[in-house]
Coordinates of C-alpha atoms and ligand atoms in Angstrom, one line a residue:
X1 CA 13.4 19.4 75.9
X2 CA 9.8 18.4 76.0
X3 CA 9.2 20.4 73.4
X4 CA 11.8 19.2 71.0
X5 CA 10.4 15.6 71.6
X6 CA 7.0 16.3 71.4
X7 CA 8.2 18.2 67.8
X8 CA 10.6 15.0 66.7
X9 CA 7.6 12.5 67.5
X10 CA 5.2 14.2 65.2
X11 CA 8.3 14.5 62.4
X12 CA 9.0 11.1 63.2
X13 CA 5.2 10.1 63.1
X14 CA 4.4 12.2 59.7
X15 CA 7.5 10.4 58.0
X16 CA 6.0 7.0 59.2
X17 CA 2.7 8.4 57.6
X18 CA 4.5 9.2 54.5
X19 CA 5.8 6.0 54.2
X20 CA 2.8 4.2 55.0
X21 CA 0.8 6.4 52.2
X22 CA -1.0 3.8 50.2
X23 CA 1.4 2.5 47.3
X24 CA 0.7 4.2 43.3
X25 CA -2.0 2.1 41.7
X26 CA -1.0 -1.1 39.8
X27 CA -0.5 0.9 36.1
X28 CA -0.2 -1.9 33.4
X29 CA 2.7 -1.4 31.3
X30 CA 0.6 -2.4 28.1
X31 CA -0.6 0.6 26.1
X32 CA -3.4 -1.2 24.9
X33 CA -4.8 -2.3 28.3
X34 CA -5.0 0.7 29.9
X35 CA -8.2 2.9 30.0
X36 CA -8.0 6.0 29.0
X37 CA -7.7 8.0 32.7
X38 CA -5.5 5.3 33.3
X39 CA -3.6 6.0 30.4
X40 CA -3.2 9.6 32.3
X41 CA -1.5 8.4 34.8
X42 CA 0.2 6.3 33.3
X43 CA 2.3 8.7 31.0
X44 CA 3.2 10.9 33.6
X45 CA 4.5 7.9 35.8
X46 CA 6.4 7.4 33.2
X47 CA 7.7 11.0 32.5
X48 CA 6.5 10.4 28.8
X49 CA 8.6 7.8 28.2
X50 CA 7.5 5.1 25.8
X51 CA 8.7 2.3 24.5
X52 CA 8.1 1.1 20.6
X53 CA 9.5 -2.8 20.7
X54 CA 10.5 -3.4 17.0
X55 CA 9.8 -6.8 15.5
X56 CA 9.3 -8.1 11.9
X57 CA 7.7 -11.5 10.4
X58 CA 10.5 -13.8 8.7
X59 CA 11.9 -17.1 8.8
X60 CA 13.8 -18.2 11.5
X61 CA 15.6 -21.1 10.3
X62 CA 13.1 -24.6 10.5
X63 CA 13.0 -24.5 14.4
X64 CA 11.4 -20.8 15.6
X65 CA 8.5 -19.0 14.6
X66 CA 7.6 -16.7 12.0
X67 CA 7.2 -13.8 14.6
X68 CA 10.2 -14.7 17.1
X69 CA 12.2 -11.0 16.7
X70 CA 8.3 -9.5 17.8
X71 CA 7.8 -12.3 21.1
X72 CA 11.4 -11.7 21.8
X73 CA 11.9 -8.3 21.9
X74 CA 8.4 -7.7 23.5
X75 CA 9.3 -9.7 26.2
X76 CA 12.4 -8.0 27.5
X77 CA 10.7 -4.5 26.4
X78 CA 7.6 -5.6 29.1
X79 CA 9.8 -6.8 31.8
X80 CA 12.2 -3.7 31.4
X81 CA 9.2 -1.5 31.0
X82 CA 8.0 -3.2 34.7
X83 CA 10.9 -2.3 36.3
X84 CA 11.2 0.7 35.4
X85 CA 7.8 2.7 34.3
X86 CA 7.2 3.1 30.9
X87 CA 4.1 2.6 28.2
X88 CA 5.0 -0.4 25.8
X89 CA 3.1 0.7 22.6
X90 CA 1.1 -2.1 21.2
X91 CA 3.0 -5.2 18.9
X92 CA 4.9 -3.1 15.8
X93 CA 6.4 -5.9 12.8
X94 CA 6.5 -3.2 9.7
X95 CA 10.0 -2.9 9.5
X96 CA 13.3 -3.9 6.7
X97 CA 12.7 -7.7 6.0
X98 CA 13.3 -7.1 1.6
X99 CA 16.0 -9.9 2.1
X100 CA 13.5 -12.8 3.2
X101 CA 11.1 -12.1 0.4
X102 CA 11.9 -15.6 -0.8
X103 CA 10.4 -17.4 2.2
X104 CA 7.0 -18.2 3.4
X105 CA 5.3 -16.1 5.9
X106 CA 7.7 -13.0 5.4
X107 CA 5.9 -10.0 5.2
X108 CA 7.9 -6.8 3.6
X109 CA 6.0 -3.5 3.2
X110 CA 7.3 -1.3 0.8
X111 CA 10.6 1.2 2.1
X112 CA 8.3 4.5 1.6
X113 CA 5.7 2.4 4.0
X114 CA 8.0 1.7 6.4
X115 CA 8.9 4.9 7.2
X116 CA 5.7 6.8 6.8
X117 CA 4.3 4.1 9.0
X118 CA 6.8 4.5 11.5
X119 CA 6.9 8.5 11.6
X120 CA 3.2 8.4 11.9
X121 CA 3.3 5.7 14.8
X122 CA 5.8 8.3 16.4
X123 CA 3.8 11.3 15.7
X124 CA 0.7 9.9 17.1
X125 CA 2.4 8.5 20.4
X126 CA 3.6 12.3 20.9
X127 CA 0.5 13.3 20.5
X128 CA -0.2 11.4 23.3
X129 CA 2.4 12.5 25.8
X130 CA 4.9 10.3 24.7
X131 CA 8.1 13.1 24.3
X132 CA 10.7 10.0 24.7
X133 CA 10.3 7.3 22.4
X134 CA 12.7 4.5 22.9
X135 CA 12.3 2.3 20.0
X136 CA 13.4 -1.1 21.1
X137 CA 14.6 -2.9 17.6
X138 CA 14.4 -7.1 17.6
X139 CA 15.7 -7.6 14.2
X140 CA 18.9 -7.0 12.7
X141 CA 17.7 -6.0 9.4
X142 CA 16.6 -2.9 11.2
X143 CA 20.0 -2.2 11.8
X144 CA 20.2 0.9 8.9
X145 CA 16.7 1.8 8.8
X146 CA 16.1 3.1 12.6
X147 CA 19.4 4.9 12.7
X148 CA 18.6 6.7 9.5
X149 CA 14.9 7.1 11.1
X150 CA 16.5 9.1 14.1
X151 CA 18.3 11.2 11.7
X152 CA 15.3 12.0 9.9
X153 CA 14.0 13.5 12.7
X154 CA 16.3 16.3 12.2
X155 CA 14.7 17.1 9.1
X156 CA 11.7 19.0 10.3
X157 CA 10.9 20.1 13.7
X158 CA 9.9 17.6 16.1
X159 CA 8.3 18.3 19.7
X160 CA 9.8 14.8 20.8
X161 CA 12.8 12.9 20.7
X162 CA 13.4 9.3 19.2
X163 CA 15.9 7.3 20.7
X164 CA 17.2 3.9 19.5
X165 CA 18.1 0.8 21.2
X166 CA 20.0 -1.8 19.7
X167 CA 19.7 -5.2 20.2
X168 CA 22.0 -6.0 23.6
X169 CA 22.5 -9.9 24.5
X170 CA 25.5 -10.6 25.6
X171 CA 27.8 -8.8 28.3
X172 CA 30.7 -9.5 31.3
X173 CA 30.3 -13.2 32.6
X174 CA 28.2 -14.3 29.3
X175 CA 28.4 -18.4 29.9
X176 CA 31.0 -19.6 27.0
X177 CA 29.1 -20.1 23.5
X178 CA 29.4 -23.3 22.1
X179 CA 29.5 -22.1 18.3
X180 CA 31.4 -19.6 16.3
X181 CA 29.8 -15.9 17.4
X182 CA 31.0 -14.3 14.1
X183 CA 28.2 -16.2 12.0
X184 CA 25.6 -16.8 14.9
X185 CA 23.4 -14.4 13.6
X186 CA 20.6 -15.8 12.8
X187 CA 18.1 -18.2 14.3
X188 CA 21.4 -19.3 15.7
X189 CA 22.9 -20.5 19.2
X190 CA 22.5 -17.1 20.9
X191 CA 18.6 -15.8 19.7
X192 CA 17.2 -19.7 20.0
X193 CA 18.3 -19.1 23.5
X194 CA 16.5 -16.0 24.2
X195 CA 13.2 -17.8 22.7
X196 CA 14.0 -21.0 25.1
X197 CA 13.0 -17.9 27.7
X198 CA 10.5 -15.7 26.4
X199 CA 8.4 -18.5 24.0
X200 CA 9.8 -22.3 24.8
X201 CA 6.8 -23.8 23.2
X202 CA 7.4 -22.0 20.2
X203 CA 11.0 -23.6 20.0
X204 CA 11.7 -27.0 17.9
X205 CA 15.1 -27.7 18.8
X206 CA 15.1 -31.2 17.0
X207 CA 14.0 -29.4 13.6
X208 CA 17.2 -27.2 14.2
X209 CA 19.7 -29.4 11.8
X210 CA 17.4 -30.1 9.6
X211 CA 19.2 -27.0 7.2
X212 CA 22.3 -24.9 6.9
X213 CA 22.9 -22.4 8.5
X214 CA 26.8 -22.0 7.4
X215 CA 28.0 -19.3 5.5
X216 CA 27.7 -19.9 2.5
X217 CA 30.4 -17.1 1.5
X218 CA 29.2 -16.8 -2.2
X219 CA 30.3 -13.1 -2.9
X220 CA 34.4 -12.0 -3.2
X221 CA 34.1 -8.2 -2.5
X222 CA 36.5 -6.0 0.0
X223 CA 35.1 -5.6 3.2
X224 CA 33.9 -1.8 3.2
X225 CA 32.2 -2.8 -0.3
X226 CA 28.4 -3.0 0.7
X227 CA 25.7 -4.3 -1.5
X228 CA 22.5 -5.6 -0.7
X229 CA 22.3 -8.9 -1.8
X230 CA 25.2 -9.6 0.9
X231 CA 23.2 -11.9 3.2
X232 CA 21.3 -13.7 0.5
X233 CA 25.1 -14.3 -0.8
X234 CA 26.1 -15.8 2.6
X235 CA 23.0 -17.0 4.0
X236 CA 20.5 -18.4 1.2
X237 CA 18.5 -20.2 3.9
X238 CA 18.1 -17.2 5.6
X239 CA 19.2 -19.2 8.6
X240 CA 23.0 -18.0 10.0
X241 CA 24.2 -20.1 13.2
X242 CA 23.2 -23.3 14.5
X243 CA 20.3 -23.2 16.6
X244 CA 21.1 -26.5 18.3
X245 CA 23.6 -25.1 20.4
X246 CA 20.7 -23.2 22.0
X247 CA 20.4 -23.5 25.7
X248 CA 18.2 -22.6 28.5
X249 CA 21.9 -21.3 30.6
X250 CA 22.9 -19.2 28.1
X251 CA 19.0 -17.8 26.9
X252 CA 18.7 -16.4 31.0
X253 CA 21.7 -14.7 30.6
X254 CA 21.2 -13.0 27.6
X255 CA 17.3 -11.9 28.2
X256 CA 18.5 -10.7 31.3
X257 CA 21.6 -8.3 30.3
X258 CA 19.3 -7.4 27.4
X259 CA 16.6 -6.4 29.9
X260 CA 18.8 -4.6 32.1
X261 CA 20.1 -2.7 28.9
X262 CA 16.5 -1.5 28.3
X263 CA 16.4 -0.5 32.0
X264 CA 19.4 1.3 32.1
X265 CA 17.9 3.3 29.0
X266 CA 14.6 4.5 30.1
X267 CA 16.3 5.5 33.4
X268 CA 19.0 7.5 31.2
X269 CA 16.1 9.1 29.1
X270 CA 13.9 9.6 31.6
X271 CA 16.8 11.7 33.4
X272 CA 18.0 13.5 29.4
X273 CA 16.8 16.8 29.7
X274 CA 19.5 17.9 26.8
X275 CA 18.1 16.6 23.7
X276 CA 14.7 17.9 23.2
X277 CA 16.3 21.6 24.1
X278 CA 18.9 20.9 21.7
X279 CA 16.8 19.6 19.2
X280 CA 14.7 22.7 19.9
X281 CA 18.0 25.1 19.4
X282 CA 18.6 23.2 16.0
X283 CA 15.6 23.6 14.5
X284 CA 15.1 27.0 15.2
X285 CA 18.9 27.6 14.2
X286 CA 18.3 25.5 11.0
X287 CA 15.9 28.3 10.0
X288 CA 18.1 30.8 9.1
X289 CA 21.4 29.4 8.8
X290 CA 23.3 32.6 7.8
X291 CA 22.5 33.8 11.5
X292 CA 24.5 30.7 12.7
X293 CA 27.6 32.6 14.1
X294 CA 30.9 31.2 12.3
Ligands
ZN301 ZN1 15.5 -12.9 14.7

């Protein structure tokens, strides 16, 4: 009887110890401000999971900032990334933007650019211990190029695996919009919102009006006809919504189903242990396809 108490003290007393062991290390979530032991430690906190936040430099209508997809989407990548462990690889803008080439402060690298650019960013991130790359996109003209980017990884074997997340705002309980959602796309009601959070002193609500942002509907075509002049045809001011709708009620509600999005994803990844052993099985099946049994 003694005995067994003696025994459950010191289990009890070694569980206390274990939870009094002195917390991990504050491990910034920033790639770029870590050192490089820190770095270390850093990726295998984070079970080599990284995240690549997407942004591009364009116009956003006359009231938001050149860069807003970048502040945005690097803001709910770092609080995500806070929450749950993961390196948040250094600002990235060199993505699809060909459409705003007509307005000031756009820059568009070349398509062969962008992907090489990207692949290399990849590459080198792997290199580093980063085997789960969730590339965070904040701009809807990414929309075909980082799909078709994940794809690509198919062609030629990879030791990593890229995963995609798509730009998630809105969810159960949203608080009710005040404009039409169909053509809020753009520097509109919902992303001014998300900037009231992330960047409010970037935000010039009373400059909002001061253009269209209505569709301008100037191409007849059947709706699974795509061409790529579409959103020049609808919105010439490359502007889509009306930003004065924007609110501070609705931009908390958004950045915070779009962080818990991100969340939820680097948990899911961190957890995949299929894909890189499937990718692995493809790759080496892709090799001699006649082998493949039929
Ligand atoms: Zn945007």
């Amino acid at each position: 009887m003694y005995k067994s108490l003696l025994l459950s003290i010191n289990v009890l007393s070694a569980s206390m110890l274990w939870a009094q062991s002195p917390p991990q290390p504050k491990l910034s979530v920033h790639w770029e401000e870590l050192s490089a032991a820190e770095f270390k430690d850093g990726i295998a906190r984070a079970q080599g999971t990284c995240l690549l936040p997407f942004g591009i430099m364009e116009k956003h209508g006359p009231h938001l900032p050149l860069g807003n997809d970048l502040l945005n989407v690097r803001y709910v990548a770092l609080n995500a990334a806070q929450q749950e462990y993961a390196i948040v690889f250094p600002e990235y803008y060199f993505g699809q933007i060909f459409e705003a080439k007509h307005e000031p402060g756009t820059v568009a690298y070349s398509r062969g650019l962008q992907l090489q650019l990207l692949q290399e960013t990849t590459d080198e991130m792997a290199r580093n211990g980063c085997k789960k790359i969730i590339i965070v996109n904040g701009h809807g003209g990414n929309n075909s190029l980082l799909p078709f980017f994940a794809q690509s990884q198919l062609e030629t074997p990879h030791d990593y695996v890229v995963y995609v997340q798509s730009i998630a705002r809105s969810g159960a309980g949203e608080p009710k919009h005040k404009t039409n959602r169909a053509t809020d796309m753009h520097a509109g009601e919902s992303e001014t919102s998300v900037s009231m959070i992330a960047r409010p002193d970037l935000v010039h609500l009373d400059r909002a009006p001061q253009e269209s942002g209505a569709d301008q509907a100037r191409l007849k075509l059947p709706e699974d006809l795509y061409t790529g002049i579409w959103w020049y045809a609808r919105f010439p001011n490359h502007y889509a919504g009306e930003g004065a709708a924007a609110s501070r009620e609705l931009g908390e509600f958004e950045a915070k189903t779009w962080i818990a999005t991100i969340v939820q994803s680097i948990k899911a990844v961190k957890a995949d242990q299929e894909s890189l052993q499937l990718q692995n099985q493809f790759y080496e099946q892709s090799k001699h396809p006649l082998q493949t049994p039929q």
